[in-house]
Coordinates of C-alpha atoms in Angstrom, one line a residue:
X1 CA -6.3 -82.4 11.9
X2 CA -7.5 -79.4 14.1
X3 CA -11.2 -80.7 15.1
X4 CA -12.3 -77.2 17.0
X5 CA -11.0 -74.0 16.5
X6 CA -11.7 -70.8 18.4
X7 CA -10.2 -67.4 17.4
X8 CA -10.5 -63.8 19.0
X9 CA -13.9 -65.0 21.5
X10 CA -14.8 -62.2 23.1
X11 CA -18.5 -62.4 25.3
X12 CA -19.9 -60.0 28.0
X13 CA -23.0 -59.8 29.6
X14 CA -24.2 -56.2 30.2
X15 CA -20.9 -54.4 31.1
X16 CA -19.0 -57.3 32.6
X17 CA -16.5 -58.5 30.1
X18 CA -16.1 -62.5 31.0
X19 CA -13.9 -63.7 27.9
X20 CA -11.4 -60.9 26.2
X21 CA -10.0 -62.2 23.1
X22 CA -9.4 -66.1 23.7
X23 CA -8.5 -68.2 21.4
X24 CA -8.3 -72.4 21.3
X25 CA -7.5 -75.2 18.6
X26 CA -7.7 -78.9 19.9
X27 CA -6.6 -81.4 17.2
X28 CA -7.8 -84.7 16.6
X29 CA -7.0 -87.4 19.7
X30 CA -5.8 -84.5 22.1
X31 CA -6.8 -83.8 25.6
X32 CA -6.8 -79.7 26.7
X33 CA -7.5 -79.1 30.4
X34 CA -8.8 -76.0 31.0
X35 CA -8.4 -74.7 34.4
X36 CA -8.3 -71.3 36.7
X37 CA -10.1 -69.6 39.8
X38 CA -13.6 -69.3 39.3
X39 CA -15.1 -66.4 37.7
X40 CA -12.3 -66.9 34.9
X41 CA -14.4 -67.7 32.1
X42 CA -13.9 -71.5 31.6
X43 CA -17.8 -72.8 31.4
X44 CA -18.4 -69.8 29.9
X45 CA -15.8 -70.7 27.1
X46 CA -17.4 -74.0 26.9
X47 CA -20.9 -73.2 26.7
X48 CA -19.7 -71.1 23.5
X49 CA -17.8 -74.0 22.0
X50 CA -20.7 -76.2 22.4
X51 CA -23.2 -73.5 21.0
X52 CA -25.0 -73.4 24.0
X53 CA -24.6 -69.3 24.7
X54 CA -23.8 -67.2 21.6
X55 CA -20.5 -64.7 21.3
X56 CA -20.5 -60.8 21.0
X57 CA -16.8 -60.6 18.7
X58 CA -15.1 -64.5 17.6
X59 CA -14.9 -67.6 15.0
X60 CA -15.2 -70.9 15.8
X61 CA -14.4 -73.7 13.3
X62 CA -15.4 -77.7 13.4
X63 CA -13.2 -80.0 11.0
X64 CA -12.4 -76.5 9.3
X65 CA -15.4 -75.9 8.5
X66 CA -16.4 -72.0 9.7
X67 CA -19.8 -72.1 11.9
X68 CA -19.5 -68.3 13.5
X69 CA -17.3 -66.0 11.4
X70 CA -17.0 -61.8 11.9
X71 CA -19.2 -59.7 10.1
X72 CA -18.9 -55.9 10.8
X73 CA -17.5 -56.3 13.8
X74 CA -19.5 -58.5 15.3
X75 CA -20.0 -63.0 15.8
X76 CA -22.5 -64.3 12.7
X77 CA -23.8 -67.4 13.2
X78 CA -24.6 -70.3 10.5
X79 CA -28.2 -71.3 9.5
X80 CA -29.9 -73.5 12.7
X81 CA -29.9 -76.4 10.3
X82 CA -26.0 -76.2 9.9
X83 CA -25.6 -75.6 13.5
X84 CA -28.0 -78.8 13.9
X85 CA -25.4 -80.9 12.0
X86 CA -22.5 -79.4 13.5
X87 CA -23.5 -80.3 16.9
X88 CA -23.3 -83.9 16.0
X89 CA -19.8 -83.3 16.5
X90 CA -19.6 -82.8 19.3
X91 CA -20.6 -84.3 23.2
X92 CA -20.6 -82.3 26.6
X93 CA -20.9 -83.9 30.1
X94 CA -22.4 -81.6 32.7
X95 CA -21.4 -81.2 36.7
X96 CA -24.8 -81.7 37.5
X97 CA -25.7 -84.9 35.3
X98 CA -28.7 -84.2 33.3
X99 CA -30.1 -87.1 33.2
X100 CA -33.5 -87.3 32.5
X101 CA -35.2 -88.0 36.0
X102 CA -38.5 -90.3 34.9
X103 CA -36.2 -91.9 32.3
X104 CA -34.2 -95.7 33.1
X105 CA -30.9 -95.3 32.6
X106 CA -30.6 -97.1 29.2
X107 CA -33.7 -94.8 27.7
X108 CA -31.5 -91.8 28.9
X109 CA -28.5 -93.2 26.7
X110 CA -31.0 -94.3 23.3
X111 CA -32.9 -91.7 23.7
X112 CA -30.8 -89.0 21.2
X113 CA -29.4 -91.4 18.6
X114 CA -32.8 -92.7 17.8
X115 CA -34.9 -89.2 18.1
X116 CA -31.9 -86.8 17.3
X117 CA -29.7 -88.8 15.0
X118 CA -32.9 -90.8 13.6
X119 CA -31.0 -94.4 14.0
X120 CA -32.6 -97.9 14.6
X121 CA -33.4 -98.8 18.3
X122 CA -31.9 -102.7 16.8
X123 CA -28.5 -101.3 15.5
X124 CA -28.2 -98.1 18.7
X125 CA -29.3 -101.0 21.9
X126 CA -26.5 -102.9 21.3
X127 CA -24.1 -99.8 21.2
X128 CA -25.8 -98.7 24.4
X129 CA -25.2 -101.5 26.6
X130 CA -21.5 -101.6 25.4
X131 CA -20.8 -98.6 26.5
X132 CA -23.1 -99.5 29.9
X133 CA -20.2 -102.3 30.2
X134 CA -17.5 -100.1 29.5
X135 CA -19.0 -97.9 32.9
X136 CA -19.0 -100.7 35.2
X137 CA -23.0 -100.4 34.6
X138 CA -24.2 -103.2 33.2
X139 CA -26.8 -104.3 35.8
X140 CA -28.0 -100.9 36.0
X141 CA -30.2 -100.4 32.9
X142 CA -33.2 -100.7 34.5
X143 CA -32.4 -98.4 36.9
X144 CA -33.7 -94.7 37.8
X145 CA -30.9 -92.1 37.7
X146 CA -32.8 -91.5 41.2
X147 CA -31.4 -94.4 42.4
X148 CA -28.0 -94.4 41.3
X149 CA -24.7 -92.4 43.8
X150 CA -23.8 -89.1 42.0
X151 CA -20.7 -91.1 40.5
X152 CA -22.7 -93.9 38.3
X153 CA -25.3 -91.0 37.0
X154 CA -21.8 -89.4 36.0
X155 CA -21.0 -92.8 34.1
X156 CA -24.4 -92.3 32.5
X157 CA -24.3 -89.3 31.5
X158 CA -20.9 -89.5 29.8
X159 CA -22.3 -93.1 28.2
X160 CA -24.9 -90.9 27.0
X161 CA -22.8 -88.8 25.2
X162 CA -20.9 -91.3 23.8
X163 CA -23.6 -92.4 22.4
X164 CA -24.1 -90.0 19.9
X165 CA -20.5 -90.8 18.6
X166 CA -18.8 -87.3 18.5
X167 CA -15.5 -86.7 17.3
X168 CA -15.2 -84.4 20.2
X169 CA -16.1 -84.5 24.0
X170 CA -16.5 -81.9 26.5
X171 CA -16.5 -81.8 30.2
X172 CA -17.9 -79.3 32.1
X173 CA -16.4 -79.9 36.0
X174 CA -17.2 -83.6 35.8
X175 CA -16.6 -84.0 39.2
X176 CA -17.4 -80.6 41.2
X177 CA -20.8 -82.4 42.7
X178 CA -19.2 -85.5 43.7
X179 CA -17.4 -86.5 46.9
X180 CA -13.6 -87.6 46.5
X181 CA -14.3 -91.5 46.6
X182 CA -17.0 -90.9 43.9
X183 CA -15.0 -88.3 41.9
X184 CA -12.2 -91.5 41.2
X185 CA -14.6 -93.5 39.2
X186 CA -15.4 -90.4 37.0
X187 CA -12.0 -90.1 36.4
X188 CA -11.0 -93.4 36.0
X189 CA -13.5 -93.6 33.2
X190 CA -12.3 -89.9 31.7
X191 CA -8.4 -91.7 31.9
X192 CA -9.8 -94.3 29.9
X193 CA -11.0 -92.6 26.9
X194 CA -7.7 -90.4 26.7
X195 CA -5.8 -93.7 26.1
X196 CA -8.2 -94.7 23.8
X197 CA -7.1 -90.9 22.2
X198 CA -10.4 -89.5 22.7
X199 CA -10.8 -85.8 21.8
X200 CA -11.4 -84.2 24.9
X201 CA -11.1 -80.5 26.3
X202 CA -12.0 -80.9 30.4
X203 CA -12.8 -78.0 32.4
X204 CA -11.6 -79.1 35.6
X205 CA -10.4 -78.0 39.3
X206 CA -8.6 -81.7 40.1
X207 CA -5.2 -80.5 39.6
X208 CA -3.2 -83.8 39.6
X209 CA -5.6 -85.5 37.4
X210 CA -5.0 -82.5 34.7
X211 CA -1.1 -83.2 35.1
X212 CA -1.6 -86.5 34.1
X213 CA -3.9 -86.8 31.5
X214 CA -3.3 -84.1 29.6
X215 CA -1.8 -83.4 26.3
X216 CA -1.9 -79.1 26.8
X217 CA -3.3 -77.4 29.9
X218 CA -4.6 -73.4 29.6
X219 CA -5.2 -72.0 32.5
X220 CA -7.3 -68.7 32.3
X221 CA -7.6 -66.0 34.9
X222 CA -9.7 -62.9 34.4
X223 CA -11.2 -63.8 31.0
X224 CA -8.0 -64.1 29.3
X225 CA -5.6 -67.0 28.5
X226 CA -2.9 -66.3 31.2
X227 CA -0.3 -69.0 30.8
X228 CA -0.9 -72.1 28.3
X229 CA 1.4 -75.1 27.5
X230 CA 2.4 -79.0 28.5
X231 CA 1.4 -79.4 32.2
X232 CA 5.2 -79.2 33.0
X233 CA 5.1 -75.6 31.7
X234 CA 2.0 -75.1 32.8
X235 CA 2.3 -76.0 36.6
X236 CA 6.1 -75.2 36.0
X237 CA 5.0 -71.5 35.0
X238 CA 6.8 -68.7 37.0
X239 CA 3.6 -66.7 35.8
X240 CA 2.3 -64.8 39.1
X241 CA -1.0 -66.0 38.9
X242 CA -0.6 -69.0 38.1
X243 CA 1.9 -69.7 41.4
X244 CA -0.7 -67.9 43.4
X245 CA -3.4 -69.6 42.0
X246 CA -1.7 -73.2 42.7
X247 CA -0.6 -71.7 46.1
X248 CA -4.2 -71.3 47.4
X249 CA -5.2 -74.9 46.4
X250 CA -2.3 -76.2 48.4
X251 CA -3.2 -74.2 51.4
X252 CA -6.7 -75.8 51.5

């Protein structure tokens, strides 16, 4: 089943044109790595996927179901309530965390399922400190995000979206504000969930770790979808850009 569907996305802001014409479908249990120099239009293409910016031209679809459609040339969105109850659907893990600062680490995980989703703090506590255990995190409930490294907040933060149960999740640069021994755990924990066929579509500049994990990897340039594929093809590509842009990462 196709969970997210994107057709035609087109998004400027003032005269500089950022996505032109993109379109993505992820199906159920598959992980897309989206990659590119920056200034391509990746977050920008996520933070429309997750309804956190709003398109100029485009559709988007969630378990078939249309949220923005075209009307007279231009992106209509669905009533807030329906776009309330889509975004149930979905999770997205931020570079820089999130967390809420004056919040222990297992408030920041209950903290949507029993205030956004309306559950029991007996039936979502339980849930929580499962997926604390599934971090490595365990002993660190009671804990600050302040005092956590940048890699367990990470852990948090995608606990926390977990939380919520979506049928998709979304990763914004997990790593970018990490340092490489930090940046493994993150990954680790990402690797994980792809075996356990998590939906995923990961925005991401660790090259390798796209390779491996992915099901499809797009890799956009100048606001457009420049090559897409299976990481052979796609790191494989003869496509200019593409070697140039995998040339420069080499070099440094």
């Amino acid at each position: 089943m196709v969970y997210v569907e994107m057709k035609n996305v087109e998004k400027s802001f003032d005269d500089l044109e950022v996505l032109k014409g993109i379109s993505l479908s992820v199906s159920e249990g598959e992980v897309v790595s989206i990659i590119g120099p920056s200034g391509s239009g990746k977050s920008t293409l996520l933070r429309l996927a997750t309804l956190l910016d709003t398109m100029n031209k485009g559709e988007l679809s969630y378990m078939g179901e249309q949220v923005v459609r075209m009307e007279h040339g231009h992106s209509v969105y669905e009533k807030p309530a329906k776009l309330r109850e889509i975004k149930a659907d979905f999770g997205l893990v931020f570079q820089n965390f999130n967390l809420f600062p004056h919040k222990t680490v297992l408030k920041n995980i209950i903290e949507a399922p029993i205030h956004v989703q309306k559950r029991k703090k007996e039936e979502v506590l339980p849930e929580a400190r499962e997926l604390l255990s599934r971090m490595g995190l365990s002993d660190k409930e009671d804990y600050y995000p302040s005092q956590l490294s940048g890699g367990q907040q990470q852990r948090v933060a995608i606990a926390r979206a977990l939380a919520l149960k979506p049928k998709v999740l979304y990763f914004d640069e997990p790593t970018s504000a990490l340092d490489p021994e930090l940046t493994g755990e993150v990954l680790k924990v990402i690797r994980a969930l792809a075996e356990q066929k998590m939906t995923m579509v990961i925005v991401t500049h660790e090259m390798e770790f796209a390779r491996q994990i992915s099901d499809r990897v797009i890799f956009m340039d100048k606001g457009v979808v420049a090559v897409e594929g299976s990481p052979e093809e796609v790191f494989g590509s003869s496509n200019q850009r593409m070697q140039e842009f995998l040339g420069k990462l080499s070099a440094n």
